[in-house]
CSV table of C-alpha atoms and ligand atoms in Angstrom, one decimal:
chain,number,residue,atom,x,y,z
A,82,UNK,CA,9.4,0.7,-1.3
A,83,UNK,CA,8.6,-2.3,0.6
A,84,UNK,CA,5.4,-3.4,0.3
A,85,UNK,CA,3.1,-6.2,1.9
A,86,UNK,CA,2.6,-8.7,-1.0
A,87,UNK,CA,-0.3,-10.6,0.9
A,88,UNK,CA,-2.5,-10.2,3.9
A,89,UNK,CA,0.3,-8.8,6.2
A,90,UNK,CA,2.9,-9.7,8.7
A,91,UNK,CA,5.2,-10.9,5.4
A,92,UNK,CA,8.1,-9.9,7.4
A,93,UNK,CA,8.2,-6.2,6.2
A,94,UNK,CA,9.8,-5.2,9.7
A,95,UNK,CA,12.8,-7.5,8.5
A,96,UNK,CA,13.3,-6.5,5.3
A,97,UNK,CA,13.1,-2.7,5.9
A,98,UNK,CA,15.6,-3.2,9.2
A,99,UNK,CA,17.9,-5.4,6.8
A,100,UNK,CA,17.4,-2.5,4.0
A,101,UNK,CA,17.7,0.3,6.4
A,102,UNK,CA,21.2,-0.5,7.0
A,103,UNK,CA,22.3,0.8,3.6
A,104,UNK,CA,19.8,3.8,3.8
A,105,UNK,CA,19.4,7.3,5.3
A,106,UNK,CA,15.6,7.7,5.9
A,107,UNK,CA,12.8,5.4,6.3
A,108,UNK,CA,9.4,6.6,5.9
A,109,UNK,CA,5.6,5.3,6.9
A,110,UNK,CA,3.2,6.2,4.7
A,111,UNK,CA,-0.1,5.0,5.7
A,112,UNK,CA,-1.7,2.9,8.6
A,113,UNK,CA,-1.2,3.2,12.1
A,114,UNK,CA,-0.7,1.3,15.6
A,115,UNK,CA,-2.6,-1.9,13.8
A,116,UNK,CA,1.0,-2.5,12.1
A,117,UNK,CA,3.1,-4.7,14.2
A,118,UNK,CA,6.8,-5.1,12.7
A,119,UNK,CA,8.9,-7.8,14.1
A,120,UNK,CA,12.9,-6.9,14.0
A,121,UNK,CA,15.4,-9.2,15.5
A,122,UNK,CA,19.0,-8.0,15.6
A,123,UNK,CA,21.9,-8.4,17.7
A,124,UNK,CA,19.9,-11.0,19.8
A,125,UNK,CA,17.2,-8.0,20.5
A,126,UNK,CA,13.3,-8.4,19.2
A,127,UNK,CA,11.7,-5.3,19.1
A,128,UNK,CA,7.9,-5.1,18.1
A,129,UNK,CA,7.2,-2.0,16.4
A,130,UNK,CA,3.7,-0.5,15.7
A,131,UNK,CA,3.9,3.3,15.1
A,132,UNK,CA,7.3,4.5,14.2
A,133,UNK,CA,9.3,3.1,11.2
A,134,UNK,CA,11.3,-0.1,11.9
A,135,UNK,CA,14.7,2.3,10.6
A,136,UNK,CA,14.4,3.7,14.2
A,137,UNK,CA,16.5,0.8,15.5
A,138,UNK,CA,19.3,1.2,13.4
A,139,UNK,CA,19.3,4.9,14.2
A,140,UNK,CA,18.1,6.2,11.0
A,141,UNK,CA,16.0,9.1,10.2
A,142,UNK,CA,12.6,8.1,10.4
A,143,UNK,CA,9.5,10.0,9.5
A,144,UNK,CA,5.2,9.2,9.8
A,145,UNK,CA,4.4,10.8,6.5
A,146,UNK,CA,0.7,13.0,6.2
A,147,UNK,CA,-1.0,9.5,5.3
A,148,UNK,CA,-0.5,7.9,8.8
A,149,UNK,CA,-2.9,8.0,11.8
A,150,UNK,CA,-0.9,8.7,15.2
A,151,UNK,CA,-2.3,7.6,18.5
A,152,UNK,CA,0.0,9.6,20.6
A,153,UNK,CA,-0.4,7.3,23.6
A,154,UNK,CA,0.9,4.5,21.6
A,155,UNK,CA,3.7,6.7,19.7
A,156,UNK,CA,5.1,8.2,23.2
A,157,UNK,CA,5.1,5.0,24.9
A,158,UNK,CA,6.7,3.3,22.0
A,159,UNK,CA,9.1,6.0,21.7
A,160,UNK,CA,9.7,5.7,25.6
A,161,UNK,CA,10.3,1.9,25.4
A,162,UNK,CA,12.8,2.2,22.7
A,163,UNK,CA,14.6,4.9,24.7
A,164,UNK,CA,14.8,2.7,27.8
A,165,UNK,CA,16.2,0.1,25.2
A,166,UNK,CA,19.0,2.6,24.4
A,167,UNK,CA,17.5,3.5,21.3
A,168,UNK,CA,18.0,7.1,20.4
A,169,UNK,CA,15.0,8.7,18.8
A,170,UNK,CA,15.6,12.1,18.1
A,171,UNK,CA,15.1,11.9,14.4
A,172,UNK,CA,11.9,10.7,14.6
A,173,UNK,CA,9.5,13.3,12.6
A,174,UNK,CA,6.3,13.1,12.4
A,175,UNK,CA,4.1,15.0,9.7
A,176,UNK,CA,1.6,17.6,11.0
A,177,UNK,CA,-1.1,16.6,8.6
A,178,UNK,CA,-1.0,12.9,9.9
A,179,UNK,CA,-4.4,12.3,11.9
A,180,UNK,CA,-4.7,11.9,15.5
A,181,UNK,CA,-6.4,8.7,16.7
A,182,UNK,CA,-8.4,9.8,19.5
A,183,UNK,CA,-10.0,7.6,22.5
A,184,UNK,CA,-13.6,7.8,21.0
A,185,UNK,CA,-12.0,6.2,18.0
A,186,UNK,CA,-10.7,3.1,19.8
A,187,UNK,CA,-14.0,2.8,22.0
A,188,UNK,CA,-16.3,3.0,18.5
A,189,UNK,CA,-13.8,0.7,16.7
A,190,UNK,CA,-14.3,-1.9,19.9
A,191,UNK,CA,-18.0,-1.2,20.1
A,192,UNK,CA,-18.7,-1.1,16.3
A,193,UNK,CA,-16.7,-4.8,15.7
A,194,UNK,CA,-19.1,-6.0,19.1
A,195,UNK,CA,-22.2,-4.8,17.1
A,196,UNK,CA,-21.6,-6.8,13.8
A,197,UNK,CA,-21.3,-9.6,15.7
A,198,UNK,CA,-20.7,-12.1,13.1
A,199,UNK,CA,-20.1,-9.8,10.3
A,200,UNK,CA,-17.3,-8.4,12.2
A,201,UNK,CA,-14.2,-7.3,10.0
A,202,UNK,CA,-11.9,-8.6,12.9
A,203,UNK,CA,-10.2,-5.5,13.3
A,204,UNK,CA,-7.0,-4.9,15.4
A,205,UNK,CA,-9.5,-2.4,17.7
A,206,UNK,CA,-7.1,0.3,17.5
A,207,UNK,CA,-9.5,2.9,16.3
A,208,UNK,CA,-8.2,2.8,12.7
A,209,UNK,CA,-11.5,2.6,10.6
A,210,UNK,CA,-13.0,5.4,12.6
A,211,UNK,CA,-10.2,7.8,12.5
A,212,UNK,CA,-9.7,7.6,9.0
A,213,UNK,CA,-13.6,8.0,8.4
A,214,UNK,CA,-13.3,11.2,10.6
A,215,UNK,CA,-10.1,12.5,8.3
A,216,UNK,CA,-12.3,11.7,5.2
A,217,UNK,CA,-15.6,13.3,6.8
A,218,UNK,CA,-13.0,16.4,7.4
A,219,UNK,CA,-13.7,16.5,11.2
A,220,UNK,CA,-10.7,15.0,12.5
A,221,UNK,CA,-7.9,16.4,14.6
A,222,UNK,CA,-4.4,17.0,13.3
A,223,UNK,CA,-0.8,16.4,14.5
A,224,UNK,CA,0.0,20.2,13.9
A,225,UNK,CA,-3.6,20.7,16.4
A,226,UNK,CA,-0.8,19.5,19.2
A,227,UNK,CA,1.2,22.8,18.4
A,228,UNK,CA,-1.7,25.3,20.0
A,229,UNK,CA,-2.9,24.4,23.2
A,230,UNK,CA,-6.2,26.5,22.5
A,231,UNK,CA,-6.9,24.8,19.2
A,232,UNK,CA,-6.6,21.3,20.4
A,233,UNK,CA,-9.1,21.8,23.4
A,234,UNK,CA,-11.5,23.6,20.9
A,235,UNK,CA,-11.4,20.8,18.5
A,236,UNK,CA,-11.5,17.9,21.3
A,237,UNK,CA,-14.9,19.9,22.6
A,238,UNK,CA,-16.3,19.8,19.2
A,239,UNK,CA,-15.4,16.4,18.3
A,240,UNK,CA,-16.9,15.1,21.8
A,241,UNK,CA,-19.8,16.7,21.8
A,242,UNK,CA,-20.9,14.5,18.9
A,243,UNK,CA,-19.1,11.4,19.6
A,244,UNK,CA,-20.5,11.1,23.5
A,245,UNK,CA,-24.0,11.1,21.5
A,246,UNK,CA,-22.5,8.5,19.1
A,247,UNK,CA,-21.3,6.0,22.2
A,248,UNK,CA,-23.8,6.6,24.6
A,249,UNK,CA,-27.3,6.4,22.4
A,250,UNK,CA,-25.9,4.3,19.2
A,251,UNK,CA,-23.3,2.1,21.0
A,252,UNK,CA,-24.4,2.3,24.6
A,253,UNK,CA,-21.1,2.2,26.3
A,254,UNK,CA,-20.0,5.1,28.5
A,255,UNK,CA,-19.1,8.8,27.3
A,256,UNK,CA,-15.8,10.5,27.7
A,257,UNK,CA,-15.4,13.3,30.2
A,258,UNK,CA,-13.8,16.5,28.5
A,259,UNK,CA,-11.6,18.0,31.2
A,260,UNK,CA,-10.3,14.4,31.3
A,261,UNK,CA,-9.4,14.1,27.6
A,262,UNK,CA,-8.4,17.6,27.5
A,263,UNK,CA,-5.8,17.6,29.9
A,264,UNK,CA,-4.4,14.0,29.0
A,265,UNK,CA,-4.0,15.2,25.4
A,266,UNK,CA,-2.9,18.5,26.2
A,267,UNK,CA,0.2,16.4,28.2
A,268,UNK,CA,0.8,14.0,25.1
A,269,UNK,CA,0.5,17.4,22.6
A,270,UNK,CA,3.7,19.0,25.2
A,271,UNK,CA,5.8,15.9,24.7
A,272,UNK,CA,4.4,15.6,20.6
A,273,UNK,CA,5.5,19.0,19.3
A,274,UNK,CA,9.4,18.1,19.4
A,275,UNK,CA,8.7,15.6,16.8
A,276,UNK,CA,6.7,17.8,14.5
A,277,UNK,CA,8.3,18.4,11.0
A,278,UNK,CA,7.5,19.2,7.4
A,279,UNK,CA,8.2,15.2,6.3
A,280,UNK,CA,7.2,16.3,2.4
A,281,UNK,CA,9.6,19.0,2.7
A,282,UNK,CA,12.4,16.7,4.4
A,283,UNK,CA,12.0,13.5,1.8
A,284,UNK,CA,12.3,16.1,-1.2
A,285,UNK,CA,15.7,17.3,0.2
A,286,UNK,CA,16.8,13.9,1.3
A,287,UNK,CA,16.2,12.8,-2.4
A,288,UNK,CA,17.6,15.9,-4.0
A,289,UNK,CA,20.8,15.4,-1.9
A,290,UNK,CA,21.2,11.7,-2.8
A,291,UNK,CA,20.3,10.2,0.1
A,292,UNK,CA,18.9,6.8,-0.2
A,293,UNK,CA,15.0,6.8,1.4
A,294,UNK,CA,13.1,3.6,2.1
A,295,UNK,CA,9.6,3.5,2.4
A,296,UNK,CA,7.8,1.2,5.0
A,297,UNK,CA,4.3,-0.7,3.6
A,298,UNK,CA,2.3,-1.4,6.8
A,299,UNK,CA,-0.8,-3.9,6.4
A,300,UNK,CA,-0.5,-5.2,2.8
A,301,UNK,CA,-1.6,-5.4,-0.7
A,302,UNK,CA,-5.1,-7.2,-0.3
A,303,UNK,CA,-5.9,-5.4,3.1
A,304,UNK,CA,-5.9,-2.3,0.6
A,305,UNK,CA,-9.2,-0.1,1.0
A,306,UNK,CA,-9.4,0.1,-2.8
A,307,UNK,CA,-8.3,-2.9,-3.9
A,308,UNK,CA,-8.1,-5.1,-1.3
A,309,UNK,CA,-10.9,-7.9,-0.2
A,310,UNK,CA,-13.6,-5.2,0.9
A,311,UNK,CA,-15.0,-4.9,3.6
A,312,UNK,CA,-12.4,-6.9,5.5
A,313,UNK,CA,-9.6,-4.8,4.8
A,314,UNK,CA,-7.6,-1.9,6.6
A,315,UNK,CA,-8.8,2.1,5.9
A,316,UNK,CA,-5.9,3.2,4.1
A,317,UNK,CA,-4.9,3.2,0.6
A,318,UNK,CA,-1.5,0.5,1.2
A,319,UNK,CA,-0.5,-0.1,-2.2
A,320,UNK,CA,2.7,1.3,-3.4
A,321,UNK,CA,1.8,4.1,-5.3
A,322,UNK,CA,0.0,5.8,-2.0
A,323,UNK,CA,3.7,5.7,-1.1
A,324,UNK,CA,4.2,9.0,-2.9
A,325,UNK,CA,0.8,10.8,-1.7
A,326,UNK,CA,0.9,9.3,1.8
A,327,UNK,CA,4.7,11.2,2.4
A,328,UNK,CA,4.1,14.2,-0.4
A,329,UNK,CA,6.6,13.3,-3.1
A,330,UNK,CA,5.7,12.6,-6.8
A,331,UNK,CA,5.2,9.3,-8.0
A,332,UNK,CA,8.8,9.9,-10.4
A,333,UNK,CA,10.6,9.7,-7.5
A,334,UNK,CA,10.3,5.6,-6.9
A,335,UNK,CA,12.5,3.8,-8.7
A,336,UNK,CA,12.0,0.1,-6.8
A,337,UNK,CA,9.3,-1.7,-5.6
A,338,UNK,CA,10.0,-5.1,-3.4
A,339,UNK,CA,7.3,-7.1,-2.2
A,340,UNK,CA,7.3,-8.8,0.9
A,341,UNK,CA,5.2,-12.4,1.0
A,342,UNK,CA,5.6,-15.5,2.8
A,343,UNK,CA,6.2,-19.0,1.3
A,344,UNK,CA,3.1,-19.6,2.3
A,345,UNK,CA,0.3,-17.2,3.3
A,346,UNK,CA,-1.2,-16.1,6.7
A,347,UNK,CA,-4.6,-14.1,7.6
A,348,UNK,CA,-5.6,-12.3,10.7
A,349,UNK,CA,-9.1,-11.6,11.3
A,350,UNK,CA,-12.5,-11.9,9.0
A,351,UNK,CA,-12.7,-13.0,5.2
A,352,UNK,CA,-12.1,-14.9,2.5
A,353,UNK,CA,-9.0,-17.0,2.1
A,354,UNK,CA,-8.9,-19.7,-0.8
A,355,UNK,CA,-5.9,-21.5,0.2
A,356,UNK,CA,-6.5,-21.3,3.8
A,357,UNK,CA,-5.1,-25.1,4.9
A,358,UNK,CA,-7.7,-27.5,5.9
A,359,UNK,CA,-7.0,-30.0,8.2
A,360,UNK,CA,-3.6,-30.4,10.8
A,361,UNK,CA,-1.1,-28.8,8.4
A,362,UNK,CA,-3.0,-25.4,9.5
A,363,UNK,CA,-2.2,-25.8,13.2
A,364,UNK,CA,1.8,-27.0,12.1
A,365,UNK,CA,2.2,-24.3,10.1
A,366,UNK,CA,0.9,-22.5,12.7
A,367,UNK,CA,3.3,-23.9,15.1
A,368,UNK,CA,6.3,-24.1,13.0
A,369,UNK,CA,6.0,-20.4,11.5
A,370,UNK,CA,5.1,-18.9,15.4
A,371,UNK,CA,1.8,-17.4,13.3
A,372,UNK,CA,0.2,-15.4,16.2
A,373,UNK,CA,-0.3,-11.5,15.8
A,374,UNK,CA,2.2,-9.2,16.9
A,375,UNK,CA,-0.4,-6.6,18.0
A,376,UNK,CA,-3.3,-8.9,18.9
A,377,UNK,CA,-1.5,-12.3,19.9
A,378,UNK,CA,-4.5,-13.9,17.6
A,379,UNK,CA,-4.0,-16.7,15.7
A,380,UNK,CA,-3.2,-16.1,12.2
A,381,UNK,CA,-5.3,-18.1,9.8
A,382,UNK,CA,-2.3,-20.1,7.5
A,383,UNK,CA,-2.6,-21.5,3.9
A,384,UNK,CA,-0.6,-22.1,1.3
A,385,UNK,CA,1.1,-19.8,-1.4
A,386,UNK,CA,-1.2,-18.3,-3.4
A,387,UNK,CA,0.1,-17.2,-6.9
A,388,UNK,CA,-3.4,-15.7,-8.4
A,389,UNK,CA,-3.3,-13.5,-5.4
A,390,UNK,CA,0.7,-12.2,-5.7
A,391,UNK,CA,0.2,-12.1,-9.1
A,392,UNK,CA,-2.6,-9.5,-8.4
A,393,UNK,CA,-0.2,-7.7,-5.7
A,394,UNK,CA,2.8,-7.6,-8.8
A,395,UNK,CA,0.5,-5.9,-11.0
A,396,UNK,CA,-1.2,-3.6,-8.2
A,397,UNK,CA,2.4,-2.5,-6.4
A,398,UNK,CA,4.2,-2.5,-9.9
A,399,UNK,CA,6.8,-4.7,-8.2
A,400,UNK,CA,10.2,-4.9,-9.4
A,401,UNK,CA,11.3,-7.7,-7.4
A,402,UNK,CA,10.3,-10.3,-4.4
A,403,UNK,CA,11.3,-10.9,-1.0
A,404,UNK,CA,10.0,-14.3,0.1
A,405,UNK,CA,10.5,-14.5,3.4
A,406,UNK,CA,9.9,-17.6,6.2
A,407,UNK,CA,11.2,-20.1,3.2
A,408,UNK,CA,12.6,-22.1,6.3
A,409,UNK,CA,9.5,-22.8,7.4
A,410,UNK,CA,8.2,-25.1,4.8
A,411,UNK,CA,11.3,-27.1,6.0
A,412,UNK,CA,8.7,-29.2,7.9
A,413,UNK,CA,6.5,-30.4,4.8
A,414,UNK,CA,7.6,-33.3,2.5
A,415,UNK,CA,5.6,-32.1,-0.1
A,416,UNK,CA,4.1,-28.3,-1.0
A,417,UNK,CA,1.0,-27.5,-2.9
A,418,UNK,CA,1.3,-24.3,-4.5
A,419,UNK,CA,-2.0,-22.7,-6.0
A,420,UNK,CA,-1.5,-21.5,-9.7
A,421,UNK,CA,-5.1,-21.0,-10.7
A,422,UNK,CA,-8.7,-20.3,-8.9
A,423,UNK,CA,-11.6,-22.8,-10.2
A,424,UNK,CA,-14.8,-20.3,-10.4
A,425,UNK,CA,-18.4,-21.3,-9.7
A,426,UNK,CA,-19.0,-21.8,-13.5
A,427,UNK,CA,-16.1,-24.4,-13.8
A,428,UNK,CA,-13.7,-21.7,-15.3
A,429,UNK,CA,-10.2,-21.1,-14.2
A,430,UNK,CA,-8.1,-18.4,-14.1
A,431,UNK,CA,-4.7,-17.4,-13.2
A,432,UNK,CA,-5.9,-13.9,-12.5
A,433,UNK,CA,-7.5,-12.4,-9.6
A,434,UNK,CA,-11.3,-12.1,-9.7
A,435,UNK,CA,-12.6,-8.9,-9.9
A,436,UNK,CA,-15.9,-9.1,-8.3
A,437,UNK,CA,-16.4,-10.3,-4.7
A,438,UNK,CA,-18.6,-13.5,-5.3
A,439,UNK,CA,-16.0,-14.9,-7.6
A,440,UNK,CA,-13.4,-14.8,-4.9
A,441,UNK,CA,-15.5,-15.8,-2.2
A,442,UNK,CA,-16.2,-18.8,-3.7
A,443,UNK,CA,-12.8,-19.7,-5.7
A,444,UNK,CA,-11.3,-22.7,-5.4
A,445,UNK,CA,-7.4,-23.3,-5.1
A,446,UNK,CA,-5.9,-25.5,-8.1
A,447,UNK,CA,-2.6,-26.3,-6.9
A,448,UNK,CA,0.8,-27.9,-8.1
A,449,UNK,CA,2.4,-29.8,-6.1
A,450,UNK,CA,6.2,-28.9,-5.5
A,451,UNK,CA,8.5,-31.2,-3.7
A,452,UNK,CA,10.0,-30.1,-0.4
A,453,UNK,CA,13.7,-30.7,0.8
A,454,UNK,CA,13.3,-31.3,4.9
A,455,UNK,CA,16.3,-29.8,5.8
A,456,UNK,CA,16.9,-26.8,7.7
A,457,UNK,CA,18.0,-23.9,5.8
A,458,UNK,CA,21.3,-22.6,6.5
A,459,UNK,CA,23.5,-20.9,4.1
A,460,UNK,CA,23.3,-22.0,0.5
A,461,UNK,CA,19.5,-23.1,-0.5
A,462,UNK,CA,19.0,-27.0,-1.2
A,463,UNK,CA,17.8,-27.8,-4.6
A,464,UNK,CA,14.1,-27.8,-3.8
A,465,UNK,CA,14.2,-24.7,-2.2
A,466,UNK,CA,16.0,-23.0,-4.7
A,467,UNK,CA,13.7,-24.9,-7.0
A,468,UNK,CA,10.4,-23.8,-5.0
A,469,UNK,CA,11.9,-19.9,-5.5
A,470,UNK,CA,12.6,-20.3,-9.4
A,471,UNK,CA,9.2,-22.0,-9.7
A,472,UNK,CA,7.6,-18.4,-8.1
A,473,UNK,CA,9.9,-16.5,-10.5
A,474,UNK,CA,8.8,-18.1,-13.5
A,475,UNK,CA,5.5,-18.2,-12.9
A,476,UNK,CA,4.7,-14.3,-11.8
A,477,UNK,CA,7.8,-13.2,-14.2
A,478,UNK,CA,9.3,-11.2,-11.5
A,479,UNK,CA,12.8,-11.9,-9.8
A,480,UNK,CA,12.9,-13.1,-6.4
A,481,UNK,CA,15.7,-11.3,-5.2
A,482,UNK,CA,15.7,-12.0,-1.3
A,483,UNK,CA,14.8,-15.6,0.6
A,484,UNK,CA,14.0,-15.6,4.4
A,485,UNK,CA,15.4,-18.4,6.2
A,486,UNK,CA,15.1,-17.2,9.7
A,487,UNK,CA,13.9,-14.5,11.6
A,488,UNK,CA,17.1,-12.6,12.6
A,489,UNK,CA,18.7,-10.0,10.5
A,490,UNK,CA,21.5,-12.1,8.9
A,491,UNK,CA,18.9,-14.7,8.1
A,492,UNK,CA,18.4,-14.2,4.6
A,493,UNK,CA,19.9,-15.6,1.1
A,494,UNK,CA,20.3,-12.6,-1.6
A,495,UNK,CA,19.6,-15.0,-5.0
A,496,UNK,CA,20.6,-11.5,-7.0
B,8,GDP,P1,5.4,-7.6,9.5
B,8,GDP,O1,4.1,-7.0,9.9
B,8,GDP,O2,5.3,-7.6,7.9
B,8,GDP,O3,6.7,-6.5,9.7
B,8,GDP,O4,5.5,-9.1,10.3
B,8,GDP,P2,5.4,-9.4,11.5
B,8,GDP,O5,6.6,-9.0,12.1
B,8,GDP,O6,4.0,-9.2,11.9
B,8,GDP,O7,5.8,-11.0,11.4
B,8,GDP,C1,6.9,-11.9,10.7
B,8,GDP,C2,7.0,-12.7,11.6
B,8,GDP,O8,8.2,-13.6,11.1
B,8,GDP,C3,8.0,-12.0,12.9
B,8,GDP,O9,8.0,-13.0,14.4
B,8,GDP,C4,9.5,-12.2,12.1
B,8,GDP,O10,10.2,-12.2,13.1
B,8,GDP,C5,9.0,-13.4,11.6
B,8,GDP,N1,10.1,-13.7,10.3
B,8,GDP,C6,10.5,-12.4,9.3
B,8,GDP,N2,11.2,-13.4,8.4
B,8,GDP,C7,11.5,-14.5,8.5
B,8,GDP,C8,12.0,-15.6,8.1
B,8,GDP,O11,12.7,-15.4,7.0
B,8,GDP,N3,12.0,-17.0,8.5
B,8,GDP,C9,11.4,-17.4,9.8
B,8,GDP,N4,11.4,-18.2,10.3
B,8,GDP,N5,10.8,-15.8,10.5
B,8,GDP,C10,10.4,-14.7,10.0
B,9,IMO,P1,0.9,-5.7,9.5
B,9,IMO,O1,1.4,-4.0,9.2
B,9,IMO,C1,-1.9,-8.3,9.5
B,9,IMO,C2,-6.1,-6.5,9.8
B,9,IMO,C3,-7.3,-7.0,10.6
B,9,IMO,C4,-8.8,-6.8,10.2
B,9,IMO,C5,-8.0,-5.9,9.0
B,9,IMO,C6,-8.7,-4.4,9.5
B,9,IMO,O2,1.8,-6.2,11.0
B,9,IMO,O3,1.4,-6.1,8.4
B,9,IMO,P2,-8.0,-2.4,11.0
B,9,IMO,O4,-7.2,-2.8,12.4
B,9,IMO,O5,-6.6,-2.0,10.3
B,9,IMO,O6,-9.0,-1.7,10.6
B,9,IMO,O7,-7.9,-3.6,10.9
B,9,IMO,O8,-7.0,-5.5,9.1
B,9,IMO,N1,-4.6,-6.1,9.7
B,9,IMO,C7,-3.5,-6.5,9.8
B,9,IMO,N2,-3.3,-8.1,9.5
B,9,IMO,N3,-1.2,-7.6,9.6
B,9,IMO,C8,-1.5,-5.9,9.9
B,9,IMO,O9,-0.5,-5.2,9.9
B,9,IMO,C9,-2.3,-5.6,9.9
B,9,IMO,N4,-3.1,-4.4,10.2
B,9,IMO,C10,-4.4,-4.5,10.0
B,9,IMO,O10,-6.3,-8.1,11.0
B,9,IMO,O11,-8.6,-8.0,9.4
B,10,MG,MG1,2.8,-7.5,11.5
């Protein structure tokens, strides 16, 4: 199980791709096209939003019940991968996954506009509204594409309500039933071939000794229950939800690898204690190429936050960490690492605050580690190794992999 340990974009795609080489099945269990996972292998770059990263290596790639699927995005992605010579015939989508419909995207956009300064900074892909309809039990599911009559009927019922919201509440243009029904029937015709019982298939794979990898999207601090609410995504991102999202029992997951950058980034709004003030922020962004994979937005950059990472160790039961982008820190002579938060009342804590107001006002307490000022290639210089060791010691979790560049091969196995 591979899970993002910070606020997303930690390099999960790269780690999944690497481990997929020795796996048979790769599963996405939550989220949708808000994800943007980058894989660089064999001189080619892939940016994937909806399909599990294992597809690049021709592995069986499953989209579980806990996901939301935008058929337009999914089909375009499959087409693009196909045109680049990638075999997508082993992609399977759970019939229980929910469809992102055009009104979800429109409502996501309109709602962000309406919130103004209070906006969440979503990816505007309709994620929140689609999960909201799922929870309200009025969503349209992937299995509804199997029957044209049911699909049309569900679209009709949904639109009758959504158009009122769009016109009267958000004051944007409504959708036209015939146009949407025709467009989604054409998507449905193509999607049918990919629908399957992903829970059963994963169970069978595990029973026959296959290696199954779960690919988390978004990340721990964006988790709907445990993240920095309301500045979170609308699904449960943490490791335990891999079981629910795919439809297997929690006892089947034996290892959980947290992916963390050697520093921290965050896209969108919300508190961020170690966000760098001053020119170093720009420098990290430039050296690290910190611009959104999906939205192109500038990512906010900060120093490594071990209080937040300790929380990720707890929430996910991490058995090891992959520390990515250590090479980016070669640009800095000294490296502040946050080891505690100072709270409003002057006390200091190593544990992530349980209440929002404490977190919003928490100030980082840094320890400064020595930099190495040399490119990382091959064996790590002593100071870089010491940086990884410091993380390991402070959190009491082994750092098993260190990322030293974007390509698949640019990784050092410490264990
Ligand atoms: P994900 O959403 O967690 O899969 O991460 P993204 O793909 O959105 O962002 C991570 C970015 O960092 C991508 O551009 C990767 O190619 C890149 N990357 C991943 N690992 C490393 C690394 O160890 N070093 C460097 N320099 N770049 C990396
Ligand atoms: P990957 O899988 C980084 C953030 C958005 C916003 C919040 C809610 O590539 O790591 P949403 O559209 O989900 O309702 O947006 O969550 N967000 C991500 N940030 N990486 C992601 O995915 C993200 N997916 C959502 O920026 O702050
Ligand atoms: Mg990403």
